[in-house]
């Protein structure tokens, strides 16, 4: 027989049955904690609970995300269970992971939530802007389950950039990570397609954001070349991300960046995305390497043909660069 721990929830049991399982007026409590003493299936393990639960009641609990293994909700009744596995049953189900057409939840625990954001969704509001932002959407999702829930932003990306956004679920945890950024976020990796042929194939980028004294730095390496464009892998060093500014300062603006001298366009927004993030958990010290897939249209930028107008513009730009290099060389001589 499995080892079962049972605890009555606080409050009136009849009134609990009338309330929806996501009610934020009730406290989520563990009803049963079951440890499997031999390999089995989830339904068989739950049927051994005493006082017994009917199959229909068990399936109802599963559908409401009230059953967890390792704190993760389980909905499949035939899930294999190994010896020593601890299964918990709660009075209130856990909410569905956050999801939106332009964002999805990749991971969460008691302290953090990690979201993959697509192009077109701002991270936060700027200048009193109205409408959806990732912060507003996620905050509303969390409060639907718990009216006291709060989220705290740890990093952000431009609306046009795809990548990973990490939120803390506690202000003290947020401040600890922000104060010791490189300890907990030792690496962020981006990929970008930029205008022009980048040389040398490896190097560093340093820049100061406008109206700020913060100096940012990144290292890059060339992945491949296309028609007057270069695909780069970029390692951001430190917390502050203003890669658009840094690359533009190199003379290699990101494809799709809207500015007066832009030559190449990108219909998907900005040809920049955050490929990965290394995260060291401040509570248990566990290291996570989070990765996302490359946007579908990204590599096609390296294969497309230049228009006649683009070739003409590029020829003028390259001629101006050559004249500037000649003047610099003559001054050095």
PDB file of N, CA and C in Angstrom, residues 22-119:
ATOM      1  N   UNK A  22     -10.671  27.808  -9.248  1.00  0.00           N
ATOM      2  CA  UNK A  22      -9.660  28.863  -9.364  1.00  0.00           C
ATOM      3  C   UNK A  22     -10.016  30.074  -8.518  1.00  0.00           C
ATOM      4  N   UNK A  23     -10.951  29.939  -7.616  1.00  0.00           N
ATOM      5  CA  UNK A  23     -11.349  31.092  -6.806  1.00  0.00           C
ATOM      6  C   UNK A  23     -10.154  31.662  -6.061  1.00  0.00           C
ATOM      7  N   UNK A  24      -9.986  33.003  -6.159  1.00  0.00           N
ATOM      8  CA  UNK A  24      -8.858  33.620  -5.460  1.00  0.00           C
ATOM      9  C   UNK A  24      -9.230  34.034  -4.039  1.00  0.00           C
ATOM     10  N   UNK A  25     -10.419  33.615  -3.573  1.00  0.00           N
ATOM     11  CA  UNK A  25     -10.819  33.918  -2.198  1.00  0.00           C
ATOM     12  C   UNK A  25     -10.447  32.793  -1.252  1.00  0.00           C
ATOM     13  N   UNK A  26      -9.968  31.689  -1.781  1.00  0.00           N
ATOM     14  CA  UNK A  26      -9.621  30.535  -0.967  1.00  0.00           C
ATOM     15  C   UNK A  26      -8.123  30.268  -1.039  1.00  0.00           C
ATOM     16  N   UNK A  27      -7.684  29.606  -0.035  1.00  0.00           N
ATOM     17  CA  UNK A  27      -6.272  29.275   0.041  1.00  0.00           C
ATOM     18  C   UNK A  27      -6.052  27.855  -0.487  1.00  0.00           C
ATOM     19  N   UNK A  28      -5.064  27.709  -1.346  1.00  0.00           N
ATOM     20  CA  UNK A  28      -4.769  26.371  -1.883  1.00  0.00           C
ATOM     21  C   UNK A  28      -4.072  25.542  -0.816  1.00  0.00           C
ATOM     22  N   UNK A  29      -4.613  24.357  -0.539  1.00  0.00           N
ATOM     23  CA  UNK A  29      -4.050  23.479   0.483  1.00  0.00           C
ATOM     24  C   UNK A  29      -3.978  22.052  -0.029  1.00  0.00           C
ATOM     25  N   UNK A  30      -3.000  21.331   0.468  1.00  0.00           N
ATOM     26  CA  UNK A  30      -2.804  19.928   0.079  1.00  0.00           C
ATOM     27  C   UNK A  30      -3.747  19.037   0.888  1.00  0.00           C
ATOM     28  N   UNK A  31      -4.559  18.242   0.170  1.00  0.00           N
ATOM     29  CA  UNK A  31      -5.469  17.302   0.831  1.00  0.00           C
ATOM     30  C   UNK A  31      -4.795  15.965   1.110  1.00  0.00           C
ATOM     31  N   UNK A  32      -4.044  15.478   0.132  1.00  0.00           N
ATOM     32  CA  UNK A  32      -3.373  14.185   0.252  1.00  0.00           C
ATOM     33  C   UNK A  32      -1.944  14.300  -0.265  1.00  0.00           C
ATOM     34  N   UNK A  33      -1.040  13.588   0.384  1.00  0.00           N
ATOM     35  CA  UNK A  33       0.321  13.410  -0.110  1.00  0.00           C
ATOM     36  C   UNK A  33       0.586  11.907  -0.123  1.00  0.00           C
ATOM     37  N   UNK A  34       0.799  11.343  -1.322  1.00  0.00           N
ATOM     38  CA  UNK A  34       0.898   9.898  -1.484  1.00  0.00           C
ATOM     39  C   UNK A  34       2.284   9.532  -2.020  1.00  0.00           C
ATOM     40  N   UNK A  35       2.947   8.617  -1.367  1.00  0.00           N
ATOM     41  CA  UNK A  35       4.245   8.126  -1.827  1.00  0.00           C
ATOM     42  C   UNK A  35       4.083   6.702  -2.346  1.00  0.00           C
ATOM     43  N   UNK A  36       4.452   6.500  -3.612  1.00  0.00           N
ATOM     44  CA  UNK A  36       4.308   5.171  -4.223  1.00  0.00           C
ATOM     45  C   UNK A  36       5.364   4.227  -3.667  1.00  0.00           C
ATOM     46  N   UNK A  37       4.934   3.043  -3.250  1.00  0.00           N
ATOM     47  CA  UNK A  37       5.865   2.039  -2.729  1.00  0.00           C
ATOM     48  C   UNK A  37       6.296   1.049  -3.792  1.00  0.00           C
ATOM     49  N   UNK A  38       5.699   1.134  -4.993  1.00  0.00           N
ATOM     50  CA  UNK A  38       6.058   0.250  -6.108  1.00  0.00           C
ATOM     51  C   UNK A  38       5.635   0.942  -7.394  1.00  0.00           C
ATOM     52  N   UNK A  39       6.212   0.562  -8.541  1.00  0.00           N
ATOM     53  CA  UNK A  39       5.793   1.134  -9.820  1.00  0.00           C
ATOM     54  C   UNK A  39       4.296   0.896 -10.053  1.00  0.00           C
ATOM     55  N   UNK A  40       3.608   1.908 -10.564  1.00  0.00           N
ATOM     56  CA  UNK A  40       2.173   1.799 -10.804  1.00  0.00           C
ATOM     57  C   UNK A  40       1.766   2.881 -11.794  1.00  0.00           C
ATOM     58  N   UNK A  41       0.477   3.141 -11.905  1.00  0.00           N
ATOM     59  CA  UNK A  41      -0.027   4.258 -12.697  1.00  0.00           C
ATOM     60  C   UNK A  41      -0.707   5.236 -11.767  1.00  0.00           C
ATOM     61  N   UNK A  42      -0.893   6.461 -12.233  1.00  0.00           N
ATOM     62  CA  UNK A  42      -1.457   7.496 -11.388  1.00  0.00           C
ATOM     63  C   UNK A  42      -2.860   7.138 -10.912  1.00  0.00           C
ATOM     64  N   UNK A  43      -3.707   6.625 -11.801  1.00  0.00           N
ATOM     65  CA  UNK A  43      -5.075   6.303 -11.415  1.00  0.00           C
ATOM     66  C   UNK A  43      -5.101   5.206 -10.344  1.00  0.00           C
ATOM     67  N   UNK A  44      -4.238   4.196 -10.486  1.00  0.00           N
ATOM     68  CA  UNK A  44      -4.207   3.116  -9.497  1.00  0.00           C
ATOM     69  C   UNK A  44      -3.711   3.614  -8.143  1.00  0.00           C
ATOM     70  N   UNK A  45      -2.753   4.518  -8.186  1.00  0.00           N
ATOM     71  CA  UNK A  45      -2.238   5.072  -6.932  1.00  0.00           C
ATOM     72  C   UNK A  45      -3.327   5.875  -6.218  1.00  0.00           C
ATOM     73  N   UNK A  46      -4.064   6.683  -6.978  1.00  0.00           N
ATOM     74  CA  UNK A  46      -5.098   7.506  -6.372  1.00  0.00           C
ATOM     75  C   UNK A  46      -6.280   6.676  -5.879  1.00  0.00           C
ATOM     76  N   UNK A  47      -6.523   5.549  -6.539  1.00  0.00           N
ATOM     77  CA  UNK A  47      -7.625   4.684  -6.095  1.00  0.00           C
ATOM     78  C   UNK A  47      -7.332   4.027  -4.739  1.00  0.00           C
ATOM     79  N   UNK A  48      -6.063   3.991  -4.356  1.00  0.00           N
ATOM     80  CA  UNK A  48      -5.689   3.396  -3.068  1.00  0.00           C
ATOM     81  C   UNK A  48      -5.851   4.361  -1.898  1.00  0.00           C
ATOM     82  N   UNK A  49      -6.226   5.602  -2.191  1.00  0.00           N
ATOM     83  CA  UNK A  49      -6.429   6.576  -1.116  1.00  0.00           C
ATOM     84  C   UNK A  49      -7.604   6.146  -0.240  1.00  0.00           C
ATOM     85  N   UNK A  50      -7.463   6.305   1.046  1.00  0.00           N
ATOM     86  CA  UNK A  50      -8.548   6.035   1.988  1.00  0.00           C
ATOM     87  C   UNK A  50      -8.793   7.277   2.843  1.00  0.00           C
ATOM     88  N   UNK A  51     -10.045   7.783   2.989  1.00  0.00           N
ATOM     89  CA  UNK A  51     -11.254   7.231   2.372  1.00  0.00           C
ATOM     90  C   UNK A  51     -11.189   7.309   0.850  1.00  0.00           C
ATOM     91  N   UNK A  52     -11.764   6.304   0.207  1.00  0.00           N
ATOM     92  CA  UNK A  52     -11.575   6.132  -1.225  1.00  0.00           C
ATOM     93  C   UNK A  52     -12.229   7.245  -2.045  1.00  0.00           C
ATOM     94  N   UNK A  53     -11.622   7.517  -3.188  1.00  0.00           N
ATOM     95  CA  UNK A  53     -12.162   8.452  -4.167  1.00  0.00           C
ATOM     96  C   UNK A  53     -12.666   7.654  -5.360  1.00  0.00           C
ATOM     97  N   UNK A  54     -13.782   8.037  -5.924  1.00  0.00           N
ATOM     98  CA  UNK A  54     -14.303   7.350  -7.099  1.00  0.00           C
ATOM     99  C   UNK A  54     -13.484   7.726  -8.322  1.00  0.00           C
ATOM    100  N   UNK A  55     -13.595   6.904  -9.370  1.00  0.00           N
ATOM    101  CA  UNK A  55     -12.882   7.203 -10.617  1.00  0.00           C
ATOM    102  C   UNK A  55     -13.322   8.544 -11.195  1.00  0.00           C
ATOM    103  N   UNK A  56     -14.626   8.810 -11.152  1.00  0.00           N
ATOM    104  CA  UNK A  56     -15.123  10.076 -11.701  1.00  0.00           C
ATOM    105  C   UNK A  56     -14.580  11.269 -10.912  1.00  0.00           C
ATOM    106  N   UNK A  57     -14.477  11.123  -9.583  1.00  0.00           N
ATOM    107  CA  UNK A  57     -13.930  12.203  -8.766  1.00  0.00           C
ATOM    108  C   UNK A  57     -12.448  12.404  -9.066  1.00  0.00           C
ATOM    109  N   UNK A  58     -11.721  11.311  -9.237  1.00  0.00           N
ATOM    110  CA  UNK A  58     -10.295  11.410  -9.552  1.00  0.00           C
ATOM    111  C   UNK A  58     -10.102  12.112 -10.893  1.00  0.00           C
ATOM    112  N   UNK A  59     -10.887  11.724 -11.895  1.00  0.00           N
ATOM    113  CA  UNK A  59     -10.756  12.357 -13.207  1.00  0.00           C
ATOM    114  C   UNK A  59     -11.141  13.835 -13.151  1.00  0.00           C
ATOM    115  N   UNK A  60     -12.081  14.164 -12.294  1.00  0.00           N
ATOM    116  CA  UNK A  60     -12.455  15.564 -12.111  1.00  0.00           C
ATOM    117  C   UNK A  60     -11.286  16.348 -11.512  1.00  0.00           C
ATOM    118  N   UNK A  61     -10.638  15.780 -10.502  1.00  0.00           N
ATOM    119  CA  UNK A  61      -9.472  16.431  -9.892  1.00  0.00           C
ATOM    120  C   UNK A  61      -8.343  16.607 -10.895  1.00  0.00           C
ATOM    121  N   UNK A  62      -8.150  15.588 -11.736  1.00  0.00           N
ATOM    122  CA  UNK A  62      -7.104  15.682 -12.753  1.00  0.00           C
ATOM    123  C   UNK A  62      -7.423  16.777 -13.764  1.00  0.00           C
ATOM    124  N   UNK A  63      -8.664  16.823 -14.240  1.00  0.00           N
ATOM    125  CA  UNK A  63      -9.038  17.822 -15.243  1.00  0.00           C
ATOM    126  C   UNK A  63      -8.934  19.241 -14.696  1.00  0.00           C
ATOM    127  N   UNK A  64      -9.090  19.383 -13.387  1.00  0.00           N
ATOM    128  CA  UNK A  64      -8.991  20.700 -12.758  1.00  0.00           C
ATOM    129  C   UNK A  64      -7.565  21.034 -12.315  1.00  0.00           C
ATOM    130  N   UNK A  65      -6.606  20.178 -12.665  1.00  0.00           N
ATOM    131  CA  UNK A  65      -5.187  20.413 -12.363  1.00  0.00           C
ATOM    132  C   UNK A  65      -4.944  20.482 -10.854  1.00  0.00           C
ATOM    133  N   UNK A  66      -5.654  19.598 -10.104  1.00  0.00           N
ATOM    134  CA  UNK A  66      -5.503  19.533  -8.651  1.00  0.00           C
ATOM    135  C   UNK A  66      -4.460  18.512  -8.217  1.00  0.00           C
ATOM    136  N   UNK A  67      -3.950  17.689  -9.149  1.00  0.00           N
ATOM    137  CA  UNK A  67      -3.012  16.613  -8.820  1.00  0.00           C
ATOM    138  C   UNK A  67      -1.634  16.986  -9.354  1.00  0.00           C
ATOM    139  N   UNK A  68      -0.612  16.862  -8.503  1.00  0.00           N
ATOM    140  CA  UNK A  68       0.741  17.250  -8.922  1.00  0.00           C
ATOM    141  C   UNK A  68       1.748  16.148  -8.632  1.00  0.00           C
ATOM    142  N   UNK A  69       2.785  16.126  -9.458  1.00  0.00           N
ATOM    143  CA  UNK A  69       3.982  15.311  -9.217  1.00  0.00           C
ATOM    144  C   UNK A  69       5.166  16.265  -9.278  1.00  0.00           C
ATOM    145  N   UNK A  70       5.910  16.347  -8.192  1.00  0.00           N
ATOM    146  CA  UNK A  70       7.013  17.305  -8.148  1.00  0.00           C
ATOM    147  C   UNK A  70       6.544  18.731  -8.340  1.00  0.00           C
ATOM    148  N   UNK A  71       5.359  19.044  -7.795  1.00  0.00           N
ATOM    149  CA  UNK A  71       4.756  20.376  -7.852  1.00  0.00           C
ATOM    150  C   UNK A  71       4.262  20.753  -9.244  1.00  0.00           C
ATOM    151  N   UNK A  72       4.329  19.812 -10.226  1.00  0.00           N
ATOM    152  CA  UNK A  72       3.827  20.077 -11.566  1.00  0.00           C
ATOM    153  C   UNK A  72       2.461  19.420 -11.735  1.00  0.00           C
ATOM    154  N   UNK A  73       1.431  20.160 -12.162  1.00  0.00           N
ATOM    155  CA  UNK A  73       0.109  19.567 -12.354  1.00  0.00           C
ATOM    156  C   UNK A  73       0.129  18.467 -13.419  1.00  0.00           C
ATOM    157  N   UNK A  74      -0.583  17.380 -13.150  1.00  0.00           N
ATOM    158  CA  UNK A  74      -0.679  16.237 -14.049  1.00  0.00           C
ATOM    159  C   UNK A  74      -2.152  16.032 -14.388  1.00  0.00           C
ATOM    160  N   UNK A  75      -2.452  15.820 -15.680  1.00  0.00           N
ATOM    161  CA  UNK A  75      -3.842  15.650 -16.097  1.00  0.00           C
ATOM    162  C   UNK A  75      -4.116  14.268 -16.691  1.00  0.00           C
ATOM    163  N   UNK A  76      -3.069  13.499 -17.024  1.00  0.00           N
ATOM    164  CA  UNK A  76      -3.250  12.175 -17.621  1.00  0.00           C
ATOM    165  C   UNK A  76      -3.423  11.121 -16.529  1.00  0.00           C
ATOM    166  N   UNK A  77      -4.551  10.424 -16.546  1.00  0.00           N
ATOM    167  CA  UNK A  77      -4.844   9.449 -15.488  1.00  0.00           C
ATOM    168  C   UNK A  77      -3.923   8.230 -15.547  1.00  0.00           C
ATOM    169  N   UNK A  78      -3.381   7.919 -16.744  1.00  0.00           N
ATOM    170  CA  UNK A  78      -2.542   6.719 -16.892  1.00  0.00           C
ATOM    171  C   UNK A  78      -1.048   7.050 -16.837  1.00  0.00           C
ATOM    172  N   UNK A  79      -0.680   8.180 -16.278  1.00  0.00           N
ATOM    173  CA  UNK A  79       0.732   8.563 -16.151  1.00  0.00           C
ATOM    174  C   UNK A  79       1.496   7.510 -15.344  1.00  0.00           C
ATOM    175  N   UNK A  80       2.620   6.987 -15.883  1.00  0.00           N
ATOM    176  CA  UNK A  80       3.405   5.996 -15.111  1.00  0.00           C
ATOM    177  C   UNK A  80       3.992   6.620 -13.844  1.00  0.00           C
ATOM    178  N   UNK A  81       3.984   5.850 -12.774  1.00  0.00           N
ATOM    179  CA  UNK A  81       4.515   6.308 -11.487  1.00  0.00           C
ATOM    180  C   UNK A  81       5.586   5.323 -11.033  1.00  0.00           C
ATOM    181  N   UNK A  82       6.761   5.821 -10.715  1.00  0.00           N
ATOM    182  CA  UNK A  82       7.843   4.961 -10.242  1.00  0.00           C
ATOM    183  C   UNK A  82       7.856   4.927  -8.717  1.00  0.00           C
ATOM    184  N   UNK A  83       8.541   3.950  -8.186  1.00  0.00           N
ATOM    185  CA  UNK A  83       8.645   3.792  -6.738  1.00  0.00           C
ATOM    186  C   UNK A  83       9.274   5.032  -6.111  1.00  0.00           C
ATOM    187  N   UNK A  84       8.676   5.488  -5.006  1.00  0.00           N
ATOM    188  CA  UNK A  84       9.198   6.653  -4.306  1.00  0.00           C
ATOM    189  C   UNK A  84       8.641   7.980  -4.777  1.00  0.00           C
ATOM    190  N   UNK A  85       7.877   7.981  -5.883  1.00  0.00           N
ATOM    191  CA  UNK A  85       7.286   9.225  -6.391  1.00  0.00           C
ATOM    192  C   UNK A  85       6.245   9.748  -5.400  1.00  0.00           C
ATOM    193  N   UNK A  86       6.277  11.048  -5.161  1.00  0.00           N
ATOM    194  CA  UNK A  86       5.304  11.684  -4.275  1.00  0.00           C
ATOM    195  C   UNK A  86       4.254  12.398  -5.118  1.00  0.00           C
ATOM    196  N   UNK A  87       3.002  12.016  -4.937  1.00  0.00           N
ATOM    197  CA  UNK A  87       1.873  12.636  -5.629  1.00  0.00           C
ATOM    198  C   UNK A  87       1.064  13.411  -4.594  1.00  0.00           C
ATOM    199  N   UNK A  88       0.704  14.640  -4.940  1.00  0.00           N
ATOM    200  CA  UNK A  88      -0.089  15.472  -4.031  1.00  0.00           C
ATOM    201  C   UNK A  88      -1.407  15.857  -4.684  1.00  0.00           C
ATOM    202  N   UNK A  89      -2.450  15.916  -3.875  1.00  0.00           N
ATOM    203  CA  UNK A  89      -3.784  16.298  -4.337  1.00  0.00           C
ATOM    204  C   UNK A  89      -4.215  17.537  -3.568  1.00  0.00           C
ATOM    205  N   UNK A  90      -4.642  18.577  -4.305  1.00  0.00           N
ATOM    206  CA  UNK A  90      -4.992  19.861  -3.705  1.00  0.00           C
ATOM    207  C   UNK A  90      -6.488  20.134  -3.811  1.00  0.00           C
ATOM    208  N   UNK A  91      -6.962  21.004  -2.934  1.00  0.00           N
ATOM    209  CA  UNK A  91      -8.375  21.390  -2.961  1.00  0.00           C
ATOM    210  C   UNK A  91      -8.696  22.357  -4.089  1.00  0.00           C
ATOM    211  N   UNK A  92      -7.701  23.086  -4.570  1.00  0.00           N
ATOM    212  CA  UNK A  92      -7.877  24.058  -5.650  1.00  0.00           C
ATOM    213  C   UNK A  92      -6.875  23.723  -6.749  1.00  0.00           C
ATOM    214  N   UNK A  93      -7.340  23.716  -7.978  1.00  0.00           N
ATOM    215  CA  UNK A  93      -6.452  23.406  -9.094  1.00  0.00           C
ATOM    216  C   UNK A  93      -5.461  24.519  -9.386  1.00  0.00           C
ATOM    217  N   UNK A  94      -4.357  24.140 -10.005  1.00  0.00           N
ATOM    218  CA  UNK A  94      -3.349  25.109 -10.418  1.00  0.00           C
ATOM    219  C   UNK A  94      -3.724  25.691 -11.777  1.00  0.00           C
ATOM    220  N   UNK A  95      -3.452  26.970 -12.014  1.00  0.00           N
ATOM    221  CA  UNK A  95      -3.860  27.599 -13.275  1.00  0.00           C
ATOM    222  C   UNK A  95      -3.099  27.032 -14.463  1.00  0.00           C
ATOM    223  N   UNK A  96      -3.697  27.189 -15.631  1.00  0.00           N
ATOM    224  CA  UNK A  96      -3.011  26.819 -16.858  1.00  0.00           C
ATOM    225  C   UNK A  96      -1.786  27.718 -17.043  1.00  0.00           C
ATOM    226  N   UNK A  97      -0.733  27.220 -17.689  1.00  0.00           N
ATOM    227  CA  UNK A  97       0.409  28.085 -17.976  1.00  0.00           C
ATOM    228  C   UNK A  97      -0.023  29.297 -18.805  1.00  0.00           C
ATOM    229  N   UNK A  98       0.654  30.405 -18.607  1.00  0.00           N
ATOM    230  CA  UNK A  98       0.350  31.623 -19.356  1.00  0.00           C
ATOM    231  C   UNK A  98       0.548  31.384 -20.848  1.00  0.00           C
ATOM    232  N   UNK A  99      -0.396  31.856 -21.643  1.00  0.00           N
ATOM    233  CA  UNK A  99      -0.309  31.686 -23.094  1.00  0.00           C
ATOM    234  C   UNK A  99      -0.976  32.864 -23.785  1.00  0.00           C
ATOM    235  N   UNK A 100      -0.395  33.273 -24.905  1.00  0.00           N
ATOM    236  CA  UNK A 100      -0.901  34.401 -25.700  1.00  0.00           C
ATOM    237  C   UNK A 100      -0.395  34.168 -27.119  1.00  0.00           C
ATOM    238  N   UNK A 101      -1.082  34.687 -28.142  1.00  0.00           N
ATOM    239  CA  UNK A 101      -0.581  34.493 -29.519  1.00  0.00           C
ATOM    240  C   UNK A 101       0.858  34.936 -29.733  1.00  0.00           C
ATOM    241  N   UNK A 102       1.331  35.886 -28.910  1.00  0.00           N
ATOM    242  CA  UNK A 102       2.691  36.401 -29.071  1.00  0.00           C
ATOM    243  C   UNK A 102       3.600  36.087 -27.885  1.00  0.00           C
ATOM    244  N   UNK A 103       3.151  35.202 -26.998  1.00  0.00           N
ATOM    245  CA  UNK A 103       3.984  34.858 -25.841  1.00  0.00           C
ATOM    246  C   UNK A 103       3.503  33.541 -25.245  1.00  0.00           C
ATOM    247  N   UNK A 104       4.457  32.825 -24.641  1.00  0.00           N
ATOM    248  CA  UNK A 104       4.088  31.589 -23.956  1.00  0.00           C
ATOM    249  C   UNK A 104       5.026  31.349 -22.780  1.00  0.00           C
ATOM    250  N   UNK A 105       4.495  30.670 -21.789  1.00  0.00           N
ATOM    251  CA  UNK A 105       5.275  30.343 -20.601  1.00  0.00           C
ATOM    252  C   UNK A 105       6.172  29.150 -20.889  1.00  0.00           C
ATOM    253  N   UNK A 106       7.459  29.281 -20.570  1.00  0.00           N
ATOM    254  CA  UNK A 106       8.414  28.185 -20.764  1.00  0.00           C
ATOM    255  C   UNK A 106       8.721  27.451 -19.465  1.00  0.00           C
ATOM    256  N   UNK A 107       8.706  28.175 -18.355  1.00  0.00           N
ATOM    257  CA  UNK A 107       9.118  27.567 -17.080  1.00  0.00           C
ATOM    258  C   UNK A 107       8.676  28.467 -15.940  1.00  0.00           C
ATOM    259  N   UNK A 108       8.373  27.848 -14.800  1.00  0.00           N
ATOM    260  CA  UNK A 108       8.099  28.609 -13.585  1.00  0.00           C
ATOM    261  C   UNK A 108       8.408  27.761 -12.370  1.00  0.00           C
ATOM    262  N   UNK A 109       8.660  28.423 -11.273  1.00  0.00           N
ATOM    263  CA  UNK A 109       8.715  27.770  -9.973  1.00  0.00           C
ATOM    264  C   UNK A 109       8.144  28.756  -8.960  1.00  0.00           C
ATOM    265  N   UNK A 110       8.420  28.533  -7.703  1.00  0.00           N
ATOM    266  CA  UNK A 110       7.852  29.368  -6.645  1.00  0.00           C
ATOM    267  C   UNK A 110       8.345  30.806  -6.725  1.00  0.00           C
ATOM    268  N   UNK A 111       9.501  31.023  -7.364  1.00  0.00           N
ATOM    269  CA  UNK A 111      10.152  32.324  -7.308  1.00  0.00           C
ATOM    270  C   UNK A 111      10.198  33.059  -8.641  1.00  0.00           C
ATOM    271  N   UNK A 112      10.089  32.346  -9.765  1.00  0.00           N
ATOM    272  CA  UNK A 112      10.300  32.964 -11.070  1.00  0.00           C
ATOM    273  C   UNK A 112       9.294  32.441 -12.108  1.00  0.00           C
ATOM    274  N   UNK A 113       9.113  33.239 -13.156  1.00  0.00           N
ATOM    275  CA  UNK A 113       8.356  32.837 -14.339  1.00  0.00           C
ATOM    276  C   UNK A 113       9.169  33.252 -15.557  1.00  0.00           C
ATOM    277  N   UNK A 114       9.366  32.338 -16.500  1.00  0.00           N
ATOM    278  CA  UNK A 114      10.104  32.640 -17.726  1.00  0.00           C
ATOM    279  C   UNK A 114       9.145  32.576 -18.910  1.00  0.00           C
ATOM    280  N   UNK A 115       9.134  33.636 -19.720  1.00  0.00           N
ATOM    281  CA  UNK A 115       8.226  33.757 -20.857  1.00  0.00           C
ATOM    282  C   UNK A 115       9.037  33.915 -22.142  1.00  0.00           C
ATOM    283  N   UNK A 116       8.612  33.227 -23.192  1.00  0.00           N
ATOM    284  CA  UNK A 116       9.163  33.477 -24.525  1.00  0.00           C
ATOM    285  C   UNK A 116       8.249  34.470 -25.230  1.00  0.00           C
ATOM    286  N   UNK A 117       8.801  35.611 -25.613  1.00  0.00           N
ATOM    287  CA  UNK A 117       8.044  36.670 -26.274  1.00  0.00           C
ATOM    288  C   UNK A 117       8.362  36.704 -27.763  1.00  0.00           C
ATOM    289  N   UNK A 118       7.327  36.880 -28.568  1.00  0.00           N
ATOM    290  CA  UNK A 118       7.517  37.014 -30.007  1.00  0.00           C
ATOM    291  C   UNK A 118       7.502  38.487 -30.397  1.00  0.00           C
ATOM    292  N   UNK A 119       7.873  38.769 -31.640  1.00  0.00           N
ATOM    293  CA  UNK A 119       7.871  40.147 -32.128  1.00  0.00           C
ATOM    294  C   UNK A 119       6.445  40.683 -32.183  1.00  0.00           C
TER     295      UNK A 119
END
